[in-house]
Amino acid sequence: MQEPSESLDFVREKVKADTESGKFSGRVQTRFPPEPNGFLHIGHAKSIYLNFGIAEEFDGQCFLRFDDTNPETEDISYVDAIQEDLEWLGVAPSGPPKFASDYFPQIFEWAEDLIRRGLAYVDDQSAETISEQRGGFGQPGVESPFRNRSAEENLGLFHGMRDGAFDDGSKVLRAKIDMQADNMWLRDPVLYRIRRVPHHRTNDEWIVYPTYDWAHGQSDAIEGVTHSICTLEFADHRALYDWCLNQLELPGDKPEQTEFARLNLTHTVMSKRILRRLVEDGHVDGWDDARMPTVRGLRRRGYPAEAIRAFMDQISVAKVNSVVEIELLESFVRTHLNRTALRRMAVTKPLKLVITNWPEGEVEWVDVVNNPEDPDAGTRSVPFSGELWIEEDDFRLEPPPKYYRLTPGREVRLRNAFFVTATDAVTDDEGNVIEVRATYDPETRGGNAPDGRKVKSTMHWVSAEHALDATVHLYDRLLTESHPGADDADPLDSLNPASRETTEAKVEPALGEVATGEVVQFERLGYFAADLDDASVFHRTVGLRDEWANIQKRKQK
Ligand code: ATP
Ligand code: MG
């Protein structure tokens, strides 16, 4: 059993109180219940770490259950993808995945039970009429003219629904609760619909499908779930969740629903519908594009699962919805990578630097520390020669004020190597600098002057003769609005056309050995993940500057 952290969130407080009072015989069982109709995103990760975390901490169990009651939008490919993503997130279900569709026979029998006891009826009205008759807050509901059919008639009709006697949408089964209830969900909610749609597991075995409300609590009860944790939108459904379970002869304890605030992040959309639009309208390359907040996207981007989990622990679980700044998540990613990522040199916008007094053809190998935060990471040898690549931005022919990098007549440090002084530059017909010329001081080997003189800047570099080519994707926010979709705006209104800038970079030889998916720090530029399919392509995970710290400072003012 893992020690629960010092201060418990309200869900864990409840679970703890329940175990101490002996409720559910002290047992704890949770579940993560995705619908297999899309890929997991960072919001799901919150629910995953909450459910699996509680099971770990309280010596309980947590299962993955596919809530597969809507065959129209569901697919087996999502079933597989969700399992892969869970594994990558580092959680392990307590057993093989479960499927709500496996419970269709039991759930159907329970519906028959309700009908026999006069607690459910078949309604022949259209979905629109039923919805209109529901009324609203302070507005009375209207009872269906079919509400008082006999149990026998209802049972016959319900079997007819199952056996194909009626068209899709022509009849539904409804619970008979109270058309004047204050809680709209209790105004005779629909339990079953007719849909002649093949299901990815049951094929055409069923043409009637239970609704979420008539399947979820029942699935929980069948599995022995004790704590059914869901997001706040379902708070109003709780009365119905309880009503359904209260009518049934359950195999064990009655599960209890608890709601928590979903994760919202600035500059991020999480609704599957909007994420699908991003993919289908070609704004990103796919669900696993490094700009997507999907688990696959974050993984490609180089976000470590441990950092995502640490972030979730920090923001904790609340009862009120709020929006968390994405910079906080990035800060967790940066902190983690600072400890683990090897340092490398890469030039994303290469400009040639020629050292005119370098001995012709000579190569010096300099020893460079792999990670100053991790002595065990060792050192590597990096070649230095008379022709180097430096960043275009690190040289100005005519420097603006406060420009401390290379410019004619100024001396700077080439990291871990030598001091160099620019002498002049070669320009093309349009006046663009295409080559910088410089001299070096052989006394400054290792990057320090024996006479103690200082330079104002240190630059990274790559030996031209030894450089490898790499493609580098630099990212900016996909959505420039901090709260996309606020005030009923289209969440994609603020799509950033420049969210990805791709450059052809020159990188040091050691980057030829990077593994797919590995994240390294490019000195001065940020953390970069080698693509999952091609290790010569890099995605900028995060920059080096801690923007979260700046936000905190601004808030304190
Ligand atoms: P969408 O509305 O985009 O389709 P969903 O919530 O319906 O998403 P599900 O597959 O049903 O997607 O979600 C599985 C579980 O993940 C649910 O328990 C849901 O409450 C939880 N979840 C989804 N989004 C978030 C979020 N942003 N924060 C926390 N939990 C979430
Ligand atoms: Mg859902």
Coordinates of C-alpha atoms and ligand atoms in Angstrom, one line a residue:
M1 CA 0.0 0.0 0.0
Q2 CA 1.3 3.4 -1.0
E3 CA 1.2 6.1 1.7
P4 CA -1.5 8.6 0.9
S5 CA 0.0 12.1 0.8
E6 CA -0.3 14.3 3.9
S7 CA -3.2 16.5 3.0
L8 CA -6.0 14.6 1.3
D9 CA -8.3 16.0 -1.3
F10 CA -12.0 15.7 -0.6
V11 CA -12.5 12.5 -2.6
R12 CA -9.7 10.7 -0.7
E13 CA -11.0 12.1 2.6
K14 CA -14.3 10.4 1.8
V15 CA -12.7 7.2 0.8
K16 CA -10.6 7.2 4.0
A17 CA -13.6 7.9 6.1
D18 CA -15.5 5.1 4.4
T19 CA -12.7 2.6 5.0
E20 CA -12.4 3.6 8.6
S21 CA -16.1 3.3 9.3
G22 CA -16.2 -0.1 7.6
K23 CA -18.5 0.9 4.8
F24 CA -18.3 -1.5 1.9
S25 CA -16.6 -3.9 4.4
G26 CA -13.6 -1.6 4.1
R27 CA -13.2 -2.4 0.5
V28 CA -12.2 0.2 -2.1
Q29 CA -12.9 -0.3 -5.8
T30 CA -12.8 2.4 -8.5
R31 CA -13.0 2.4 -12.2
F32 CA -11.9 4.5 -15.2
P33 CA -14.9 4.4 -17.6
P34 CA -14.0 5.9 -21.0
E35 CA -16.3 5.7 -24.0
P36 CA -14.2 4.2 -26.9
N37 CA -15.1 7.0 -29.2
G38 CA -11.8 9.0 -29.3
F39 CA -8.3 9.2 -27.9
L40 CA -7.5 10.0 -24.3
H41 CA -6.5 13.6 -23.5
I42 CA -4.9 15.3 -20.5
G43 CA -8.3 15.7 -18.9
H44 CA -8.7 11.9 -18.9
A45 CA -5.3 11.7 -17.3
K46 CA -6.7 13.6 -14.3
S47 CA -9.5 11.1 -13.8
I48 CA -7.0 8.2 -14.4
Y49 CA -4.6 9.3 -11.8
L50 CA -7.4 10.0 -9.4
N51 CA -9.1 6.6 -9.8
F52 CA -5.9 4.5 -10.0
G53 CA -4.2 6.6 -7.4
I54 CA -7.0 6.0 -4.9
A55 CA -6.9 2.2 -5.5
E56 CA -3.2 2.1 -5.0
E57 CA -3.2 4.2 -1.8
F58 CA -6.1 2.4 -0.2
D59 CA -5.1 -1.1 -1.2
G60 CA -8.1 -1.4 -3.5
Q61 CA -8.7 -2.2 -7.1
C62 CA -9.3 -0.1 -10.1
F63 CA -10.5 -1.5 -13.5
L64 CA -10.7 0.0 -16.9
R65 CA -14.2 -0.2 -18.1
F66 CA -15.3 0.7 -21.6
D67 CA -18.6 2.5 -21.4
D68 CA -19.6 1.2 -24.9
T69 CA -23.3 1.8 -25.1
N70 CA -23.3 4.1 -28.2
P71 CA -22.3 2.0 -31.1
E72 CA -22.6 4.9 -33.7
T73 CA -19.4 6.6 -32.6
E74 CA -17.4 3.8 -31.0
D75 CA -14.7 1.7 -32.5
I76 CA -12.4 -1.2 -31.5
S77 CA -9.4 0.9 -32.6
Y78 CA -10.1 3.3 -29.7
V79 CA -10.3 0.3 -27.3
D80 CA -6.7 -0.6 -28.2
A81 CA -5.4 2.9 -28.2
I82 CA -6.9 3.7 -24.8
Q83 CA -5.2 0.6 -23.3
E84 CA -1.8 1.6 -24.8
D85 CA -2.2 5.2 -23.5
L86 CA -3.0 3.9 -20.0
E87 CA 0.1 1.8 -20.0
W88 CA 2.2 4.7 -21.1
L89 CA 0.7 6.8 -18.3
G90 CA 2.1 4.2 -16.0
V91 CA -1.1 2.8 -14.5
A92 CA -2.1 -0.9 -14.5
P93 CA -5.7 -2.0 -14.2
S94 CA -6.4 -4.6 -11.6
G95 CA -7.4 -7.1 -14.3
P96 CA -8.4 -7.4 -18.0
P97 CA -10.5 -4.6 -19.3
K98 CA -14.3 -4.7 -18.7
F99 CA -17.0 -3.7 -21.1
A100 CA -20.5 -2.3 -20.3
S101 CA -21.6 -4.3 -23.4
D102 CA -20.8 -7.5 -21.5
Y103 CA -23.6 -6.6 -19.1
F104 CA -26.3 -6.0 -21.7
P105 CA -28.2 -9.2 -20.8
Q106 CA -28.3 -8.4 -17.1
I107 CA -29.1 -4.7 -17.7
F108 CA -32.0 -5.8 -20.0
E109 CA -33.4 -8.2 -17.3
W110 CA -33.3 -5.4 -14.8
A111 CA -35.3 -3.3 -17.2
E112 CA -37.9 -6.1 -17.4
D113 CA -38.0 -6.1 -13.6
L114 CA -38.8 -2.4 -13.6
I115 CA -41.6 -2.9 -16.1
R116 CA -43.1 -5.8 -14.1
R117 CA -43.2 -3.6 -11.0
G118 CA -44.8 -0.7 -12.9
L119 CA -41.6 1.4 -12.8
A120 CA -41.0 1.7 -16.5
Y121 CA -43.1 2.0 -19.7
V122 CA -42.8 2.1 -23.4
D123 CA -43.4 5.5 -24.9
D124 CA -44.4 5.8 -28.6
Q125 CA -43.7 9.5 -28.8
S126 CA -40.8 11.1 -30.7
A127 CA -37.7 12.2 -29.1
E128 CA -38.7 15.9 -29.7
T129 CA -42.1 15.5 -28.0
I130 CA -40.5 13.7 -25.0
S131 CA -38.0 16.5 -24.7
E132 CA -40.6 19.2 -24.9
Q133 CA -42.8 17.5 -22.3
R134 CA -39.9 17.4 -19.9
G135 CA -40.5 21.0 -19.1
G136 CA -37.8 23.0 -17.4
F137 CA -36.8 24.5 -14.1
G138 CA -40.0 25.9 -12.5
Q139 CA -41.9 24.6 -15.6
P140 CA -44.2 21.6 -15.1
G141 CA -43.5 18.4 -17.0
V142 CA -46.2 16.8 -19.0
E143 CA -47.1 13.1 -18.6
S144 CA -46.9 11.0 -21.7
P145 CA -50.3 9.6 -22.9
F146 CA -48.5 6.1 -22.9
R147 CA -47.5 6.4 -19.2
N148 CA -50.2 4.2 -17.8
R149 CA -49.9 1.2 -20.0
S150 CA -50.1 -2.1 -18.2
A151 CA -47.0 -4.0 -17.2
E152 CA -48.0 -6.8 -19.5
E153 CA -48.5 -4.5 -22.5
N154 CA -45.2 -2.8 -21.7
L155 CA -43.3 -6.1 -21.5
G156 CA -44.7 -7.2 -24.8
L157 CA -43.7 -3.9 -26.5
F158 CA -40.3 -3.9 -24.9
H159 CA -39.6 -7.4 -26.2
G160 CA -40.9 -6.2 -29.6
M161 CA -38.4 -3.4 -29.4
R162 CA -35.6 -5.9 -28.8
D163 CA -36.9 -8.4 -31.5
G164 CA -37.1 -5.9 -34.3
A165 CA -40.8 -5.3 -34.5
F166 CA -40.4 -1.5 -34.5
D167 CA -38.4 1.1 -36.4
D168 CA -35.4 3.0 -34.9
G169 CA -36.6 5.9 -32.9
S170 CA -40.3 4.9 -32.9
K171 CA -40.3 3.8 -29.3
V172 CA -38.3 4.1 -26.2
L173 CA -38.4 2.6 -22.7
R174 CA -38.7 5.2 -20.0
A175 CA -38.5 5.0 -16.2
K176 CA -41.7 6.0 -14.4
I177 CA -40.5 8.3 -11.7
D178 CA -42.0 11.8 -11.4
M179 CA -42.8 14.3 -14.2
Q180 CA -42.9 17.1 -11.6
A181 CA -39.6 16.3 -10.0
D182 CA -37.3 19.4 -9.4
N183 CA -34.5 17.4 -10.8
M184 CA -35.0 17.1 -14.5
W185 CA -33.2 13.8 -14.7
L186 CA -36.0 12.2 -12.7
R187 CA -38.7 13.3 -15.1
D188 CA -39.2 9.8 -16.6
P189 CA -35.8 9.5 -18.2
V190 CA -35.2 7.3 -21.3
L191 CA -33.6 4.0 -20.5
Y192 CA -33.5 2.2 -23.8
R193 CA -33.5 3.3 -27.5
I194 CA -33.8 1.3 -30.7
R195 CA -30.8 1.6 -32.9
R196 CA -30.0 -0.8 -35.7
V197 CA -26.3 -0.1 -35.6
P198 CA -23.7 -2.9 -35.3
H199 CA -21.7 -2.8 -32.2
H200 CA -18.0 -3.3 -32.2
R201 CA -18.3 -6.2 -29.7
T202 CA -21.9 -7.5 -29.8
N203 CA -22.2 -7.0 -33.6
D204 CA -26.0 -7.2 -34.4
E205 CA -27.0 -9.2 -31.3
W206 CA -28.8 -6.1 -30.0
I207 CA -30.8 -3.4 -31.6
V208 CA -31.8 -1.8 -28.3
Y209 CA -29.1 0.0 -26.3
P210 CA -29.3 1.3 -22.8
T211 CA -28.6 5.0 -22.1
Y212 CA -25.7 6.1 -20.0
D213 CA -27.9 6.6 -17.0
W214 CA -29.3 3.1 -17.3
A215 CA -26.0 1.4 -17.8
H216 CA -23.5 3.2 -15.7
G217 CA -24.6 2.6 -12.2
Q218 CA -25.6 -0.9 -13.1
S219 CA -22.2 -1.7 -14.5
D220 CA -20.6 -0.3 -11.3
A221 CA -22.8 -2.5 -9.2
I222 CA -22.1 -5.6 -11.3
E223 CA -18.4 -5.1 -11.0
G224 CA -18.5 -4.3 -7.3
V225 CA -17.4 -0.7 -7.6
T226 CA -17.6 1.1 -4.3
H227 CA -16.6 4.6 -5.3
S228 CA -17.9 5.7 -8.7
I229 CA -16.0 8.9 -9.3
C230 CA -17.1 11.2 -12.1
T231 CA -16.9 14.8 -13.2
L232 CA -19.3 17.6 -11.9
E233 CA -21.6 17.6 -14.9
F234 CA -23.0 14.3 -13.5
A235 CA -23.9 15.8 -10.1
D236 CA -27.5 16.2 -11.3
H237 CA -27.6 12.6 -12.5
R238 CA -26.7 11.3 -9.0
A239 CA -30.4 11.2 -7.9
L240 CA -31.1 9.0 -11.0
Y241 CA -28.0 6.9 -10.4
D242 CA -29.3 6.2 -6.9
W243 CA -32.9 5.7 -8.0
C244 CA -32.0 3.1 -10.5
L245 CA -29.8 1.2 -8.1
N246 CA -32.4 1.4 -5.3
Q247 CA -35.0 -0.4 -7.4
L248 CA -32.7 -3.4 -8.2
E249 CA -31.7 -6.6 -6.4
L250 CA -27.9 -6.0 -6.5
P251 CA -25.3 -8.7 -6.3
G252 CA -23.4 -6.7 -3.6
D253 CA -23.0 -3.3 -2.1
K254 CA -24.6 -0.3 -3.7
P255 CA -21.9 1.9 -5.2
E256 CA -21.8 5.6 -4.5
Q257 CA -21.2 8.4 -7.0
T258 CA -18.9 11.3 -6.1
E259 CA -18.2 14.2 -8.5
F260 CA -15.1 16.3 -8.9
A261 CA -14.1 19.3 -11.0
R262 CA -12.8 18.4 -14.4
L263 CA -9.4 19.6 -15.5
N264 CA -9.4 22.7 -17.7
L265 CA -6.2 24.2 -19.0
T266 CA -5.6 27.6 -20.6
H267 CA -5.0 27.6 -24.4
T268 CA -6.4 24.1 -24.5
V269 CA -9.6 22.5 -25.7
M270 CA -10.5 19.0 -24.5
S271 CA -13.9 18.2 -25.9
K272 CA -13.5 15.3 -28.2
R273 CA -15.8 17.0 -30.7
I274 CA -13.5 20.0 -31.0
L275 CA -10.4 17.9 -31.0
R276 CA -11.9 15.9 -33.9
R277 CA -12.5 19.1 -35.8
L278 CA -8.8 20.0 -35.4
V279 CA -7.9 16.7 -37.0
E280 CA -10.6 16.5 -39.7
D281 CA -10.2 20.1 -40.8
G282 CA -6.4 19.5 -41.1
H283 CA -5.3 22.1 -38.5
V284 CA -3.0 19.4 -37.1
D285 CA -1.5 16.2 -38.6
G286 CA -3.6 13.8 -36.5
W287 CA -4.7 12.9 -33.0
D288 CA -1.0 12.3 -32.2
D289 CA 0.2 15.6 -33.5
A290 CA 2.6 17.1 -30.9
R291 CA 0.4 20.1 -30.6
M292 CA -2.6 18.1 -29.5
P293 CA -3.5 17.8 -25.8
T294 CA -4.1 14.1 -26.3
V295 CA -2.0 11.6 -24.4
R296 CA -0.5 10.6 -27.8
G297 CA 0.2 14.2 -28.7
L298 CA 1.9 14.9 -25.3
R299 CA 3.9 11.8 -25.6
R300 CA 5.2 12.7 -29.1
R301 CA 5.9 16.2 -27.7
G302 CA 8.1 14.7 -25.1
Y303 CA 6.0 15.2 -21.9
P304 CA 7.1 12.6 -19.4
A305 CA 4.2 10.7 -17.8
E306 CA 5.8 11.2 -14.4
A307 CA 5.7 15.0 -14.9
I308 CA 2.0 14.8 -15.9
R309 CA 1.3 12.8 -12.7
A310 CA 3.2 15.2 -10.5
F311 CA 1.3 18.1 -12.0
M312 CA -2.0 16.3 -11.2
D313 CA -0.9 15.8 -7.6
Q314 CA 0.0 19.4 -7.2
I315 CA -3.3 20.8 -8.6
S316 CA -5.2 18.2 -6.6
V317 CA -9.0 17.6 -6.8
A318 CA -11.6 20.2 -6.2
K319 CA -15.4 20.5 -6.1
V320 CA -15.6 23.7 -8.1
N321 CA -14.6 24.0 -11.8
S322 CA -11.6 26.2 -12.6
V323 CA -9.0 26.7 -15.3
V324 CA -5.3 25.9 -14.6
E325 CA -2.6 27.8 -16.4
I326 CA -0.8 25.6 -19.0
E327 CA 2.5 27.2 -17.9
L328 CA 2.2 25.3 -14.6
L329 CA 2.0 22.0 -16.5
E330 CA 5.0 23.1 -18.6
S331 CA 6.9 23.9 -15.5
F332 CA 6.5 20.4 -14.2
V333 CA 7.7 19.1 -17.5
R334 CA 10.7 21.4 -17.4
T335 CA 11.6 20.5 -13.8
H336 CA 11.5 16.8 -14.7
L337 CA 13.5 17.1 -17.9
N338 CA 16.1 19.3 -16.2
R339 CA 17.0 16.3 -14.1
T340 CA 16.8 13.7 -16.8
A341 CA 17.6 15.1 -20.2
L342 CA 21.1 15.0 -21.7
R343 CA 22.5 18.3 -22.9
R344 CA 23.4 18.5 -26.6
M345 CA 24.2 21.3 -29.0
A346 CA 22.0 21.9 -32.1
V347 CA 21.8 24.9 -34.3
T348 CA 18.2 25.5 -35.5
K349 CA 18.9 28.4 -38.0
P350 CA 22.4 27.7 -39.1
L351 CA 24.9 30.5 -40.1
K352 CA 28.4 29.6 -41.1
L353 CA 31.3 30.8 -38.8
V354 CA 34.8 30.6 -40.3
I355 CA 37.8 30.9 -37.9
T356 CA 40.5 32.4 -40.1
N357 CA 43.4 31.6 -37.8
W358 CA 42.5 28.0 -37.2
P359 CA 45.1 25.5 -38.3
E360 CA 44.0 24.2 -41.6
G361 CA 42.2 20.8 -41.4
E362 CA 42.7 20.4 -37.6
V363 CA 40.0 19.0 -35.4
E364 CA 40.0 19.3 -31.5
W365 CA 37.8 17.1 -29.5
V366 CA 36.5 18.8 -26.3
D367 CA 35.0 16.9 -23.4
V368 CA 31.6 18.1 -22.4
V369 CA 29.4 17.2 -19.4
N370 CA 26.2 15.5 -20.5
N371 CA 24.0 16.8 -17.6
P372 CA 25.3 19.1 -14.9
E373 CA 22.3 18.0 -12.8
D374 CA 23.3 14.4 -13.0
P375 CA 26.9 13.4 -12.4
D376 CA 26.2 9.9 -13.4
A377 CA 25.4 11.0 -17.0
G378 CA 29.1 11.4 -17.7
T379 CA 30.7 13.3 -20.5
R380 CA 31.1 13.1 -24.2
S381 CA 33.6 14.3 -26.8
V382 CA 32.5 17.0 -29.2
P383 CA 34.5 17.9 -32.3
F384 CA 35.6 21.6 -32.8
S385 CA 37.0 22.8 -36.1
G386 CA 37.7 25.9 -38.2
E387 CA 34.2 25.9 -39.8
L388 CA 31.2 25.9 -37.5
W389 CA 27.5 26.5 -37.5
I390 CA 26.1 29.1 -35.2
E391 CA 22.6 30.5 -34.8
E392 CA 21.6 33.2 -37.3
D393 CA 20.3 35.2 -34.3
D394 CA 23.7 35.1 -32.6
F395 CA 25.3 37.5 -35.1
R396 CA 24.4 41.0 -36.1
L397 CA 26.4 43.1 -38.6
E398 CA 24.8 46.1 -37.0
P399 CA 23.9 45.3 -33.5
P400 CA 20.8 46.9 -31.9
P401 CA 21.2 48.4 -28.4
K402 CA 21.8 45.8 -25.6
Y403 CA 22.9 43.2 -28.1
Y404 CA 25.7 41.3 -26.4
R405 CA 26.2 38.5 -28.9
L406 CA 28.6 38.3 -31.8
T407 CA 29.2 41.4 -33.9
P408 CA 32.3 42.6 -35.7
G409 CA 35.0 43.5 -33.1
R410 CA 33.4 41.7 -30.2
E411 CA 34.7 38.7 -28.4
V412 CA 32.3 35.9 -27.2
R413 CA 32.7 32.4 -25.8
L414 CA 31.9 29.4 -27.8
R415 CA 30.6 27.1 -25.1
N416 CA 33.1 24.6 -23.8
A417 CA 35.6 25.6 -26.5
F418 CA 37.3 28.9 -27.2
F419 CA 36.8 32.7 -27.2
V420 CA 36.3 34.1 -30.7
T421 CA 36.2 37.6 -32.0
A422 CA 34.3 38.4 -35.2
T423 CA 36.3 40.3 -37.8
D424 CA 33.9 40.7 -40.7
A425 CA 31.0 39.0 -42.6
V426 CA 30.2 37.9 -46.1
T427 CA 26.9 39.1 -47.4
D428 CA 24.8 38.1 -50.5
D429 CA 23.4 40.5 -53.1
E430 CA 20.6 41.5 -50.9
G431 CA 22.8 42.3 -47.9
N432 CA 22.0 39.1 -46.0
V433 CA 24.8 37.7 -43.9
I434 CA 25.8 34.3 -45.3
E435 CA 29.1 33.8 -43.5
V436 CA 30.8 35.3 -40.4
R437 CA 34.6 35.4 -40.1
A438 CA 36.4 35.4 -36.8
T439 CA 39.6 34.7 -35.0
Y440 CA 40.0 32.5 -32.0
D441 CA 42.4 32.8 -29.0
P442 CA 44.2 29.4 -28.5
E443 CA 44.8 30.3 -24.8
T444 CA 41.1 30.1 -24.0
R445 CA 40.7 26.4 -24.6
G446 CA 37.8 25.1 -22.4
G447 CA 36.1 28.4 -22.5
N448 CA 38.1 30.5 -20.1
A449 CA 40.8 33.2 -20.5
P450 CA 43.9 32.7 -18.4
D451 CA 44.2 36.5 -18.0
G452 CA 40.7 36.5 -16.5
R453 CA 39.1 38.7 -19.1
K454 CA 35.3 38.3 -19.4
V455 CA 32.9 38.1 -22.3
K456 CA 29.3 39.0 -22.2
S457 CA 27.8 36.0 -24.0
T458 CA 28.3 32.3 -24.5
M459 CA 27.0 30.7 -27.7
H460 CA 26.4 27.1 -28.8
W461 CA 27.9 25.8 -32.1
V462 CA 28.3 22.7 -34.1
S463 CA 31.3 21.7 -36.2
A464 CA 30.3 22.0 -39.9
E465 CA 32.3 19.0 -41.0
H466 CA 30.8 16.8 -38.3
A467 CA 27.3 18.1 -38.2
L468 CA 24.3 15.9 -38.8
D469 CA 21.1 17.2 -40.4
A470 CA 17.9 17.2 -38.4
T471 CA 14.4 18.6 -38.8
V472 CA 13.2 20.6 -35.9
H473 CA 9.7 21.6 -35.1
L474 CA 9.4 24.7 -32.9
Y475 CA 5.9 25.2 -31.4
D476 CA 3.9 28.1 -30.2
R477 CA 0.4 27.9 -28.7
L478 CA -2.1 26.2 -31.0
L479 CA -4.8 28.5 -29.7
T480 CA -3.8 32.0 -28.8
E481 CA -6.8 32.8 -26.6
S482 CA -6.2 31.8 -23.0
H483 CA -9.8 30.6 -22.6
P484 CA -10.8 29.3 -26.0
G485 CA -14.6 29.1 -26.4
A486 CA -15.3 31.5 -23.5
D487 CA -18.4 33.7 -24.0
D488 CA -19.9 31.3 -26.5
A489 CA -17.1 31.9 -29.0
D490 CA -16.0 29.2 -31.4
P491 CA -13.1 27.6 -29.5
L492 CA -11.2 27.4 -32.8
D493 CA -11.5 31.2 -33.4
S494 CA -8.1 31.8 -32.1
L495 CA -6.3 29.1 -34.1
N496 CA -2.7 30.2 -34.5
P497 CA -1.5 29.8 -38.1
A498 CA 2.1 29.9 -36.9
S499 CA 1.8 27.3 -34.2
R500 CA 4.5 25.2 -35.8
E501 CA 7.7 26.4 -37.4
T502 CA 9.9 23.8 -39.0
T503 CA 13.6 24.3 -39.6
E504 CA 16.4 22.3 -41.0
A505 CA 19.0 22.2 -38.2
K506 CA 22.6 21.2 -37.9
V507 CA 23.3 19.0 -34.8
E508 CA 26.3 17.6 -33.0
P509 CA 27.3 14.0 -33.8
A510 CA 26.1 12.6 -30.5
L511 CA 22.5 13.3 -31.6
G512 CA 22.9 10.5 -34.1
E513 CA 22.6 8.1 -31.2
V514 CA 19.4 9.5 -29.7
A515 CA 16.6 7.0 -29.4
T516 CA 13.1 7.6 -30.8
G517 CA 11.1 9.3 -28.1
E518 CA 14.1 10.4 -26.1
V519 CA 14.1 14.0 -24.8
V520 CA 17.3 16.0 -24.8
Q521 CA 18.1 19.6 -24.0
F522 CA 19.4 21.6 -26.9
E523 CA 21.6 24.1 -25.1
R524 CA 20.0 27.6 -24.9
L525 CA 17.0 26.5 -26.9
G526 CA 14.9 24.2 -24.8
Y527 CA 14.0 20.5 -24.5
F528 CA 13.4 18.6 -27.6
A529 CA 11.9 15.1 -28.1
A530 CA 13.2 12.8 -30.9
D531 CA 10.1 11.8 -32.9
L532 CA 8.6 8.5 -32.0
D533 CA 9.0 7.2 -35.6
D534 CA 12.1 9.1 -36.8
A535 CA 14.9 10.1 -34.5
S536 CA 16.2 12.7 -36.9
V537 CA 13.1 14.8 -36.3
F538 CA 12.8 16.8 -33.1
H539 CA 9.8 18.4 -31.4
R540 CA 10.4 21.3 -29.0
T541 CA 8.8 20.0 -25.8
V542 CA 9.2 23.2 -23.8
G543 CA 11.5 26.2 -23.8
L544 CA 14.0 26.8 -21.0
R545 CA 12.5 29.8 -19.4
D546 CA 10.1 29.2 -16.5
E547 CA 7.1 31.2 -17.6
W548 CA 5.2 29.9 -14.6
A549 CA 7.5 31.7 -12.2
N550 CA 6.9 34.9 -14.1
I551 CA 3.2 34.5 -13.9
Q552 CA 3.5 34.0 -10.1
K553 CA 5.6 37.1 -9.8
R554 CA 3.1 39.2 -11.8
K555 CA 0.3 37.9 -9.6
Q556 CA 2.0 38.9 -6.4
K557 CA 2.4 42.5 -7.6
Ligands
ATP1 P1 -16.1 14.3 -24.2 O1 -17.1 15.1 -23.5 O2 -15.0 15.2 -24.8 O3 -16.6 13.3 -25.1 P2 -16.0 12.5 -22.0 O4 -15.9 13.1 -20.7 O5 -17.4 12.2 -22.4 O6 -15.3 13.5 -23.0 P3 -15.3 9.8 -21.6 O7 -14.6 8.9 -22.5 O8 -16.7 9.6 -21.3 O9 -15.1 11.3 -22.3 O10 -14.5 10.1 -20.3 C1 -14.0 9.1 -19.4 C2 -13.8 9.6 -18.0 O11 -12.9 10.7 -18.1 C3 -15.1 10.1 -17.4 O12 -15.2 9.6 -16.1 C4 -14.9 11.6 -17.5 O13 -15.6 12.2 -16.4 C5 -13.4 11.8 -17.3 N1 -13.0 13.0 -17.9 C6 -13.2 13.5 -19.2 N2 -12.7 14.7 -19.4 C7 -12.1 15.1 -18.2 C8 -11.5 16.3 -17.7 N3 -11.3 17.3 -18.5 N4 -11.0 16.3 -16.4 C9 -11.2 15.2 -15.6 N5 -11.8 14.1 -16.0 C10 -12.3 14.0 -17.3
MG2 MG -18.7 10.8 -21.7

